Coordinates of C-alpha atoms in Angstrom, one line a residue:
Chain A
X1 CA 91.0 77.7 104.5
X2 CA 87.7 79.2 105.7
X3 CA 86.8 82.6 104.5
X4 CA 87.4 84.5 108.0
X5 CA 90.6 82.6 108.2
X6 CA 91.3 84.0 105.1
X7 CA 90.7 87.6 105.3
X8 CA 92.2 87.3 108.5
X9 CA 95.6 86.2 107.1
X10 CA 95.1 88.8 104.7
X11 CA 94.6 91.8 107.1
X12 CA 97.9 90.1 109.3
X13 CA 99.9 90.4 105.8
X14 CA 99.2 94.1 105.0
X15 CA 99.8 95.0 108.7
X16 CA 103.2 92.9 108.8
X17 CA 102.1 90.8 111.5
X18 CA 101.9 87.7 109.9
X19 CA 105.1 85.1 110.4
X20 CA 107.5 85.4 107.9
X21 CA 106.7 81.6 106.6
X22 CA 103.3 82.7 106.4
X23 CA 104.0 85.7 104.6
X24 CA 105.6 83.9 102.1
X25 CA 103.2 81.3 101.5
X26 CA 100.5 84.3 100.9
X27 CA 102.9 85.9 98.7
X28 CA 103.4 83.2 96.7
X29 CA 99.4 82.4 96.2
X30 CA 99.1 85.7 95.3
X31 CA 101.6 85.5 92.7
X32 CA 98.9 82.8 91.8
X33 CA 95.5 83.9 91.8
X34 CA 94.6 87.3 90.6
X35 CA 91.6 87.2 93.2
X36 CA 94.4 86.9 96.1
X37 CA 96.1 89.6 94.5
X38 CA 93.2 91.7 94.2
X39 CA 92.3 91.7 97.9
X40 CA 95.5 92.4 99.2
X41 CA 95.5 95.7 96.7
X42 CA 92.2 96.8 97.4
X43 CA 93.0 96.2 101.9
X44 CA 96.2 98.2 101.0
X45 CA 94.4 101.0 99.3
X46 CA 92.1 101.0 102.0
X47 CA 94.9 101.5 104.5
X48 CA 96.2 104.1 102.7
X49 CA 92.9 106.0 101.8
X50 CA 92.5 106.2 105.4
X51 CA 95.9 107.1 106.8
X52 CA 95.3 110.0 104.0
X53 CA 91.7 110.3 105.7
X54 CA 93.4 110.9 108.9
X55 CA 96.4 113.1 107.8
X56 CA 93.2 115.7 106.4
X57 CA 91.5 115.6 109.9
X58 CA 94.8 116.3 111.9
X59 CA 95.4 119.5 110.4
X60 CA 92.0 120.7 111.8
X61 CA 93.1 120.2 115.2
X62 CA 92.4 122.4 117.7
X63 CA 95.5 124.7 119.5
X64 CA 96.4 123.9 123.3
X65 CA 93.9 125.6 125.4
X66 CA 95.8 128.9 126.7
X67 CA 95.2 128.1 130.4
X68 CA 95.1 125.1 132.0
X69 CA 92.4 126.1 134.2
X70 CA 89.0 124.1 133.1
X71 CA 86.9 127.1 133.2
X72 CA 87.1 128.1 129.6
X73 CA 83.8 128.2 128.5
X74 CA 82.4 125.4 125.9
X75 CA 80.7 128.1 123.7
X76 CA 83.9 129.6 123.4
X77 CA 85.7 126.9 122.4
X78 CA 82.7 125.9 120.0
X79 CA 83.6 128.9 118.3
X80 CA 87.3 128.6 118.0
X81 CA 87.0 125.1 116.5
X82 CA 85.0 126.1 114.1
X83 CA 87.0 129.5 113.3
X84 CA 89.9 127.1 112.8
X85 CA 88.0 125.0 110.5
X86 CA 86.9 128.3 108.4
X87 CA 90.8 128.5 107.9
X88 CA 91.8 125.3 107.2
X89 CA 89.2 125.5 104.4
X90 CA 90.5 129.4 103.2
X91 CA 94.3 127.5 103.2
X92 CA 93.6 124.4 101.6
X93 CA 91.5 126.9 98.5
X94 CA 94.9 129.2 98.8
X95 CA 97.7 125.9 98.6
X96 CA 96.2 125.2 95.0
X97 CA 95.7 128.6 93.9
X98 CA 92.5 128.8 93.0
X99 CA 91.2 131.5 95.5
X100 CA 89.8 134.2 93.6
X101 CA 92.7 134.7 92.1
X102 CA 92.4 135.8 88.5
X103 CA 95.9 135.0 87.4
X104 CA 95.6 131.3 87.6
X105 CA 93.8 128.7 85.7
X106 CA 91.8 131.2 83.6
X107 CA 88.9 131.8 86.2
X108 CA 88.9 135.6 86.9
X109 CA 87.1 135.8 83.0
X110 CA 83.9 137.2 84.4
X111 CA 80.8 136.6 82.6
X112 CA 82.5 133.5 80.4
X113 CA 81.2 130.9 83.1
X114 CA 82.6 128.1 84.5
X115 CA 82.6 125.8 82.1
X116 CA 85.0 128.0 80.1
X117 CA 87.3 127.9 83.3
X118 CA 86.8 124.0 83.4
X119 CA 87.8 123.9 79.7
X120 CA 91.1 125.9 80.3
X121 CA 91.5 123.8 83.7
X122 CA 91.6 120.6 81.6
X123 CA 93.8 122.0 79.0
X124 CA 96.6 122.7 81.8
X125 CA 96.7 119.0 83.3
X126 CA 99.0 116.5 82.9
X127 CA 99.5 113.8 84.7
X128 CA 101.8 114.9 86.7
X129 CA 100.0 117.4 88.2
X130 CA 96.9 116.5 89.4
X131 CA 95.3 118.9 91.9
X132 CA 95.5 116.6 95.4
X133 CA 92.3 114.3 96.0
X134 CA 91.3 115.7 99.3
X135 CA 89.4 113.4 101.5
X136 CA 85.6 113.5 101.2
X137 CA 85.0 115.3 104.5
X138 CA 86.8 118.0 102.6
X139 CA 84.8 118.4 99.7
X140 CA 81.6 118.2 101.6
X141 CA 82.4 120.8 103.8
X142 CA 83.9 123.4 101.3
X143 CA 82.6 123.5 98.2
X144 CA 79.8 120.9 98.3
X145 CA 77.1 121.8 95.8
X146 CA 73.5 120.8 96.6
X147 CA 72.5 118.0 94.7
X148 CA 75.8 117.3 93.3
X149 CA 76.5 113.8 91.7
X150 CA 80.6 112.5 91.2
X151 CA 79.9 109.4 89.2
X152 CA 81.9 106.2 89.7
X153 CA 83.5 105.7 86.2
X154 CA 85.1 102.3 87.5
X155 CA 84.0 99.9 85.4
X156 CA 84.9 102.1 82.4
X157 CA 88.9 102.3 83.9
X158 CA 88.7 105.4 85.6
X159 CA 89.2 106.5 88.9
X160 CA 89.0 109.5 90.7
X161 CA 92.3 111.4 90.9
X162 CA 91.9 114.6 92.0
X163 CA 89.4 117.3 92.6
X164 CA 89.3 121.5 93.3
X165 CA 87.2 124.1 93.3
X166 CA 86.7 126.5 90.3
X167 CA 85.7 129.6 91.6
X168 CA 84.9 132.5 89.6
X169 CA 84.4 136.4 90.1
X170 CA 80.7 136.7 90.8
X171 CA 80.0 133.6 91.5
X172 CA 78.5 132.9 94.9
X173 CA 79.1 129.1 94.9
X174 CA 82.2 127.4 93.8
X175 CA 81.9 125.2 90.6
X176 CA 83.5 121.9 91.4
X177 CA 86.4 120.2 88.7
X178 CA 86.3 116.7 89.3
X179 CA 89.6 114.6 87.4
X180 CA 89.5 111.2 86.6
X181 CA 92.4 109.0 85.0
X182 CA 92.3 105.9 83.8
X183 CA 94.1 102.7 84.0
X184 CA 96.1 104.0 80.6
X185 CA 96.6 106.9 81.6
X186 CA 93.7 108.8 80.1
X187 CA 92.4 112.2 81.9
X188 CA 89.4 112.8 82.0
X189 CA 87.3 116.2 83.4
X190 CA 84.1 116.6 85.1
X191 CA 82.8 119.8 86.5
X192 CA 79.6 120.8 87.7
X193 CA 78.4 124.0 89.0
X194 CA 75.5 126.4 89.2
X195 CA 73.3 126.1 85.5
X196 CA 72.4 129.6 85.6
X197 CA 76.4 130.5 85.5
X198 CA 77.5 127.9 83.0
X199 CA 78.7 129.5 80.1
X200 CA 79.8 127.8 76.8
X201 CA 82.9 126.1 75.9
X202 CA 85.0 127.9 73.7
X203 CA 84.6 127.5 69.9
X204 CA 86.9 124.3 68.9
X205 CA 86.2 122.5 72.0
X206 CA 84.6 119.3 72.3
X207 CA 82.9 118.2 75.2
X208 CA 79.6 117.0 76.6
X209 CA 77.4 120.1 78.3
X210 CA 73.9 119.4 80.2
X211 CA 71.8 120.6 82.4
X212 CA 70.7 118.4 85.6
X213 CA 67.8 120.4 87.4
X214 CA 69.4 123.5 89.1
X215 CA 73.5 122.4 88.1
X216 CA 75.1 122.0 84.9
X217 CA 77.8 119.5 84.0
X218 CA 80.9 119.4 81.8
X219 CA 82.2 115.9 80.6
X220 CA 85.9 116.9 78.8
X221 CA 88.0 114.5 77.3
X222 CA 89.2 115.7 74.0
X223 CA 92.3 113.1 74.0
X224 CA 90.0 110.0 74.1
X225 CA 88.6 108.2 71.0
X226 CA 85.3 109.8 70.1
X227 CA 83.4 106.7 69.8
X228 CA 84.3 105.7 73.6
X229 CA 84.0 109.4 74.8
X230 CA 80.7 109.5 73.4
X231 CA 80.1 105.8 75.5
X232 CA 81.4 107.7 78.4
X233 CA 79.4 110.7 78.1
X234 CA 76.4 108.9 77.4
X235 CA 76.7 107.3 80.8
X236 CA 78.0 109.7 82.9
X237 CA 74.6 111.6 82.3
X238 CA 72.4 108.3 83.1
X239 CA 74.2 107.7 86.1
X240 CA 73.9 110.5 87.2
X241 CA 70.3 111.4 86.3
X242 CA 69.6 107.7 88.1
X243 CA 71.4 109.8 91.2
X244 CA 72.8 105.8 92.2
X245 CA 70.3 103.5 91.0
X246 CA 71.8 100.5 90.2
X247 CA 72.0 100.2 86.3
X248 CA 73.7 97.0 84.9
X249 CA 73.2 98.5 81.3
X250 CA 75.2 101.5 81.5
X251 CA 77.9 100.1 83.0
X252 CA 78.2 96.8 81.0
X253 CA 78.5 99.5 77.9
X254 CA 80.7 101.6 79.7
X255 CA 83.1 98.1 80.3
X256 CA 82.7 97.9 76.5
X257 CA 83.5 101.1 75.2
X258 CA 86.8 101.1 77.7
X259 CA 87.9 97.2 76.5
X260 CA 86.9 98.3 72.8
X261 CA 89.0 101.4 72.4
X262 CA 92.7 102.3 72.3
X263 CA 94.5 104.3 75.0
X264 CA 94.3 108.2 74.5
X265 CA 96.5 110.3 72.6
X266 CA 97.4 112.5 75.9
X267 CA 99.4 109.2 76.9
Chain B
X1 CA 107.4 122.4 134.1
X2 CA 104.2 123.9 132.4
X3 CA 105.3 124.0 129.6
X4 CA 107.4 120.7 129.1
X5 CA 103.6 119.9 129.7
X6 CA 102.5 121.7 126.7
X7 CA 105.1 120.6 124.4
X8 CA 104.6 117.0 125.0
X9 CA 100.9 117.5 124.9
X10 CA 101.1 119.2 121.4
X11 CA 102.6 116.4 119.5
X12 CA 99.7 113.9 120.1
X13 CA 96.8 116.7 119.4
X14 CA 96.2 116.0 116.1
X15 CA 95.8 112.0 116.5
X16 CA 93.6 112.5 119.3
X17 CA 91.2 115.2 116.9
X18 CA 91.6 112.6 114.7
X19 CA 90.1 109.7 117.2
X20 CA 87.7 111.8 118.9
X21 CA 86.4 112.4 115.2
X22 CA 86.2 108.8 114.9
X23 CA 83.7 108.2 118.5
X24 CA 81.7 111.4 117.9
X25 CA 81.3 112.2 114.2
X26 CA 81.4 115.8 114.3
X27 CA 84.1 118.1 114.2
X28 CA 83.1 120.6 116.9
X29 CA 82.6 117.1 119.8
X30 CA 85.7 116.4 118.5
X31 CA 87.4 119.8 119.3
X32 CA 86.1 120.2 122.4
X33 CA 86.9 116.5 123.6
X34 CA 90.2 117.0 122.5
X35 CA 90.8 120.3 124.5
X36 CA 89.0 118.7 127.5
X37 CA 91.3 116.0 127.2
X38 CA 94.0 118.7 126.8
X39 CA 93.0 120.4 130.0
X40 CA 92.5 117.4 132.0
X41 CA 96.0 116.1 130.9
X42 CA 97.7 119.7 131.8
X43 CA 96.1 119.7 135.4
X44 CA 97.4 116.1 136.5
X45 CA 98.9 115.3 138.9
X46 CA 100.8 112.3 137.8
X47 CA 101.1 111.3 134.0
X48 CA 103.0 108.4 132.4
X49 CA 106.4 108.4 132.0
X50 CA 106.7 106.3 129.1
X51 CA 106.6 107.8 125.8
X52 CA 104.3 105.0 124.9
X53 CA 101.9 104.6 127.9
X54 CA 101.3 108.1 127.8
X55 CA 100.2 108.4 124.7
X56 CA 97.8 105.8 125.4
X57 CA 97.1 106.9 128.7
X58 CA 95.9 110.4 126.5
X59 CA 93.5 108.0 124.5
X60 CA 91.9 106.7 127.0
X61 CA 91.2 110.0 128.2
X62 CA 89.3 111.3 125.4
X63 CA 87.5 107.7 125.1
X64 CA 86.4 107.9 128.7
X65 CA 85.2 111.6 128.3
X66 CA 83.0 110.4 125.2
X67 CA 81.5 107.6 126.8
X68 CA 80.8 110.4 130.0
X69 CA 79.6 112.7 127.3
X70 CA 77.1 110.1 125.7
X71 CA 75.4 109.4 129.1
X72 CA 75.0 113.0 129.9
X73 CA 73.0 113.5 126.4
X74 CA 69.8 113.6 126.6
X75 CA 69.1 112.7 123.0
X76 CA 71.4 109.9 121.5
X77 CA 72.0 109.7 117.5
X78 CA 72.4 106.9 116.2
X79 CA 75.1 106.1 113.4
X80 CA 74.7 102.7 113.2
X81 CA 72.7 102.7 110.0
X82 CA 74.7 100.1 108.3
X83 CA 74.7 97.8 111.2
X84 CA 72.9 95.3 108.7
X85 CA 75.5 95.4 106.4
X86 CA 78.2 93.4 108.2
X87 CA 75.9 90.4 107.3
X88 CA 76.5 90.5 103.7
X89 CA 80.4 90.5 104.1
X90 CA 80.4 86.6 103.7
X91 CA 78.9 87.5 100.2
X92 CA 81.8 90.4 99.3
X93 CA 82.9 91.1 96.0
X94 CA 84.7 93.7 95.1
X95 CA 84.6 94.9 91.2
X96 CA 87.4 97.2 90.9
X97 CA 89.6 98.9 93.7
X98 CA 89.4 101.8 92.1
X99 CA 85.9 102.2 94.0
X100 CA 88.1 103.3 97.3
X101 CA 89.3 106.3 97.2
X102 CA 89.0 109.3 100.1
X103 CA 85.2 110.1 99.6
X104 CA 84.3 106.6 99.2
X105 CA 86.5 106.0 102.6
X106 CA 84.9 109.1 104.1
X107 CA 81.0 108.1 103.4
X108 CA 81.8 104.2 104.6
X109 CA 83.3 105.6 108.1
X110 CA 79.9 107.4 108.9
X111 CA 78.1 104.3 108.1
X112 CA 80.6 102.2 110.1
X113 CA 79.5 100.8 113.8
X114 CA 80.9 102.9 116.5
X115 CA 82.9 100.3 117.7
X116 CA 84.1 99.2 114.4
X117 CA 84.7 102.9 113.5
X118 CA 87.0 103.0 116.6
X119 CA 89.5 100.7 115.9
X120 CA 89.8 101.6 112.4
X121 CA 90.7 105.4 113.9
X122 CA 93.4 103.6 116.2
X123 CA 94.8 101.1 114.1
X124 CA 94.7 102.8 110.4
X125 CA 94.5 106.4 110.9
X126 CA 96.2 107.0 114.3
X127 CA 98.9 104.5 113.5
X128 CA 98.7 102.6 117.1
X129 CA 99.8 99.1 116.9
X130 CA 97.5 96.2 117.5
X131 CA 98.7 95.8 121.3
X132 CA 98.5 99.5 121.7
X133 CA 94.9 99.9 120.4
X134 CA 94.1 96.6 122.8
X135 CA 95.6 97.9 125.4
X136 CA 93.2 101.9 125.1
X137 CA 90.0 99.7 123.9
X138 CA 90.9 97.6 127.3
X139 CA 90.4 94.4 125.6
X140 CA 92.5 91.3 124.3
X141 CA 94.7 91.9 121.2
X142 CA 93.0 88.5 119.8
X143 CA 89.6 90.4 120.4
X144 CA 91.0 93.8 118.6
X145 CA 92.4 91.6 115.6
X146 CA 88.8 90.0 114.9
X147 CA 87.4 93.4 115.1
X148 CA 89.8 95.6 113.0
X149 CA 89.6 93.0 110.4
X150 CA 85.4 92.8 110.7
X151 CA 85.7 96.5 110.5
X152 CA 88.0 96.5 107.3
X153 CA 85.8 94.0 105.8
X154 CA 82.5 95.7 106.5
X155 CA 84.1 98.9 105.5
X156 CA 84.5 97.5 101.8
X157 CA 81.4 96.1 101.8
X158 CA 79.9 99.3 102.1
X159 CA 82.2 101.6 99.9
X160 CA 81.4 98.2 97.1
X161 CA 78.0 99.1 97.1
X162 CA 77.9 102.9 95.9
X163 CA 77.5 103.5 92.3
X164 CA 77.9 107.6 92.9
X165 CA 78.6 109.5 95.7
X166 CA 76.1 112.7 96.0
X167 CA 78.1 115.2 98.0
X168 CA 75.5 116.6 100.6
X169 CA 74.3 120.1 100.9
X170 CA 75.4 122.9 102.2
X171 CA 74.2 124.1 105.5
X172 CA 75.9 126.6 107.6
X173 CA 79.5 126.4 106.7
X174 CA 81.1 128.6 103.9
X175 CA 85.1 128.7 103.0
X176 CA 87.0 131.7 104.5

């Protein structure tokens, strides 16, 4: 089987368009080889990353034009499309609660920063109750911070999961709470935000705080084994002061410290 | 009879914001290609019956006014950027699939050809089936199969090759 003829059959099989014989017969080598296996996975994650992709672009949608007559003016509409994308952005901030609203998730504590917030934000997740992963035309539209790095922890088992805004009374921009869970269930919080509002985590906490030209991070993780969280911390920072460098180093150790260690004790 | 219009019309706007977003990259084209499609849908004379062939019919609109849109500019951008990159897919390796997720998915679009971009919008995100998508693109389903699944592939060859994902400045927009 050449390769096209291969990734062909495979793109058939996650659409259901291949013949049931044929299905089978790719079924069963995948029940064979893990590689098989693996491309079918990562085509049906890509199928569903974008049908999530699209769902997030539908709701900014623009209304039925009042009139059908085609004289309403392209500046005007301009404008509405944009006022409708304003909303979808004040919504989406209102669905999880976090718009400067001081009752929830411990961010109306003026003057204690965000990483304090990010601290008390971690504390309240479980794994049930992720904030939704919005699509990335999302993030980079609402609370995109200049110069802002979100790290891909892959190759130490974790994946992005979810992702919202802290916002905090005072604060012109938005700090940004990134979650990541791994393969064993382990949660895992980064947040960056602007350095000059970071704060201090609260006395007790563990965590990793550092400065990154004008943004500061928070790596939180206080279930994980210390030895691997120090691994991770390590290099989260040199990824992301490398700003997507290609580093074989880091994430060889990073590999290591995840196939070294034991699950976390939030599992 | 208006607004039988207007209520069919409404249930296919937000898969046609979607696909305009797909051929123009930018939310504001998109808008307004989707209400000119709107308006131009509203005002004629005969439509398609068929549940099926209109809805079609309603993507071909907005393709055709893109295409008219895109001779009219005067300056062209070009998102093509990773046109070099669908010659590396013979060499794909994936190392984990938890490298896709929605901003990977997002950035790789936007690096996508157009054409490549399209049928993804069609296929994955608009849900049209294979025939469907063939039959908007105008062009055999055999044709649309070897490019949805040169699209996919090139698709994960880009998202493979990010290490991070720096989100981009802010420039005009601000939430609510």
């Amino acid at each position: 089987m050449t390769d096209n003829t291969y990734w062909r059959d495979l793109n058939g099989y996650v659409d259901g368009r291949l013949d049931p014989a044929d299905a089978s017969a790719l079924a069963e080598r995948a029940a064979r080889e893990p590689e098989v296996a693996r491309d079918i996975a990562m085509l049906w994650r890509l199928k569903a990353s974008l049908a999530e992709h699209g769902k997030t672009l539908e709701a900014e949608a623009p209304d039925l034009p009042h009139e059908a007559a085609p004289s309403t003016a392209p500046d005007a509409r301009r404008r509405l499309s944009v006022l409708s994308s304003v909303a979808l952005v004040a919504g989406a901030l209102l669905l999880w609660g976090l718009w400067s609203d001081p009752g929830q998730g411990g961010l109306g504590a003026s003057g204690s920063g965000w990483v304090q917030a990010a601290a008390e934000a971690h504390r309240t997740l479980s794994a049930d109750s992720l904030p939704a992963m919005p699509a990335g035309s999302f993030l980079a539209d609402s609370v995109r911070l200049e110069g802002m790095v979100a790290p891909d922890l892959g190759a130490g088992g974790l994946s992005l999961a979810g992702a919202q805004p802290l916002r905090l009374k005072g604060l012109e921009s938005p700090a940004l709470h990134l979650i990541y869970r791994g393969a064993r269930g382990c949660l895992v919080s980064l947040a960056a935000g602007p350095a000059k509002a970071m704060g201090t985590l609260p006395a007790g906490q563990s965590g990793e705080v550092w400065r990154s030209g004008d943004l500061g991070y928070l790596l939180i993780a206080p279930a994980m084994d210390p030895e691997r969280f120090a691994a991770l911390a390590e290099a989260t920072r040199t990824i992301i002061a490398r700003a997507g460098r290609e580093d074989r180093t880091t994430t060889e150790k990073l590999a290591r410290s995840h196939a070294e260690s034991g699950p976390c004790r939030n599992v | 009879m208006a607004r039988s219009r207007r209520l069919r019309l409404e249930g296919y706007l937000r898969s046609l914001f979607v696909y305009a977003y797909s051929l123009s990259q930018s939310r504001e084209d998109a808008a307004d290609l989707v209400q000119d499609c709107a308006l131009r849908a509203l005002s004629a004379r005969h439509a398609p019956d068929d549940e099926a062939a209109y809805r079609a019919w309603l993507f071909r609109v907005v393709r055709h006014l893109h295409i008219d849109s895109r001779r009219r500019a005067t300056r062209e951008v070009r998102r093509d950027r990773a046109a070099s990159l669908g010659r590396e897919e013979a060499n794909l390796r994936l190392r984990d699939e938890s490298i896709v997720n929605a901003i990977t998915v997002q950035r790789g679009l936007e690096k996508l050809k157009p054409a490549q971009r399209e049928v993804i919008a069609l296929v994955d995100m608009a849900g049209f089936s294979y025939e469907e998508a063939a039959a908007v693109l105008d062009v055999p389903a055999g044709t649309l199969m070897s490019r949805l699944h040169r699209a996919r592939r090139c698709l994960l060859a880009i998202v493979s090759q990010d290490n991070v994902y720096v989100l981009e400045p802010h420039r005009n927009r601000r939430p609510g």
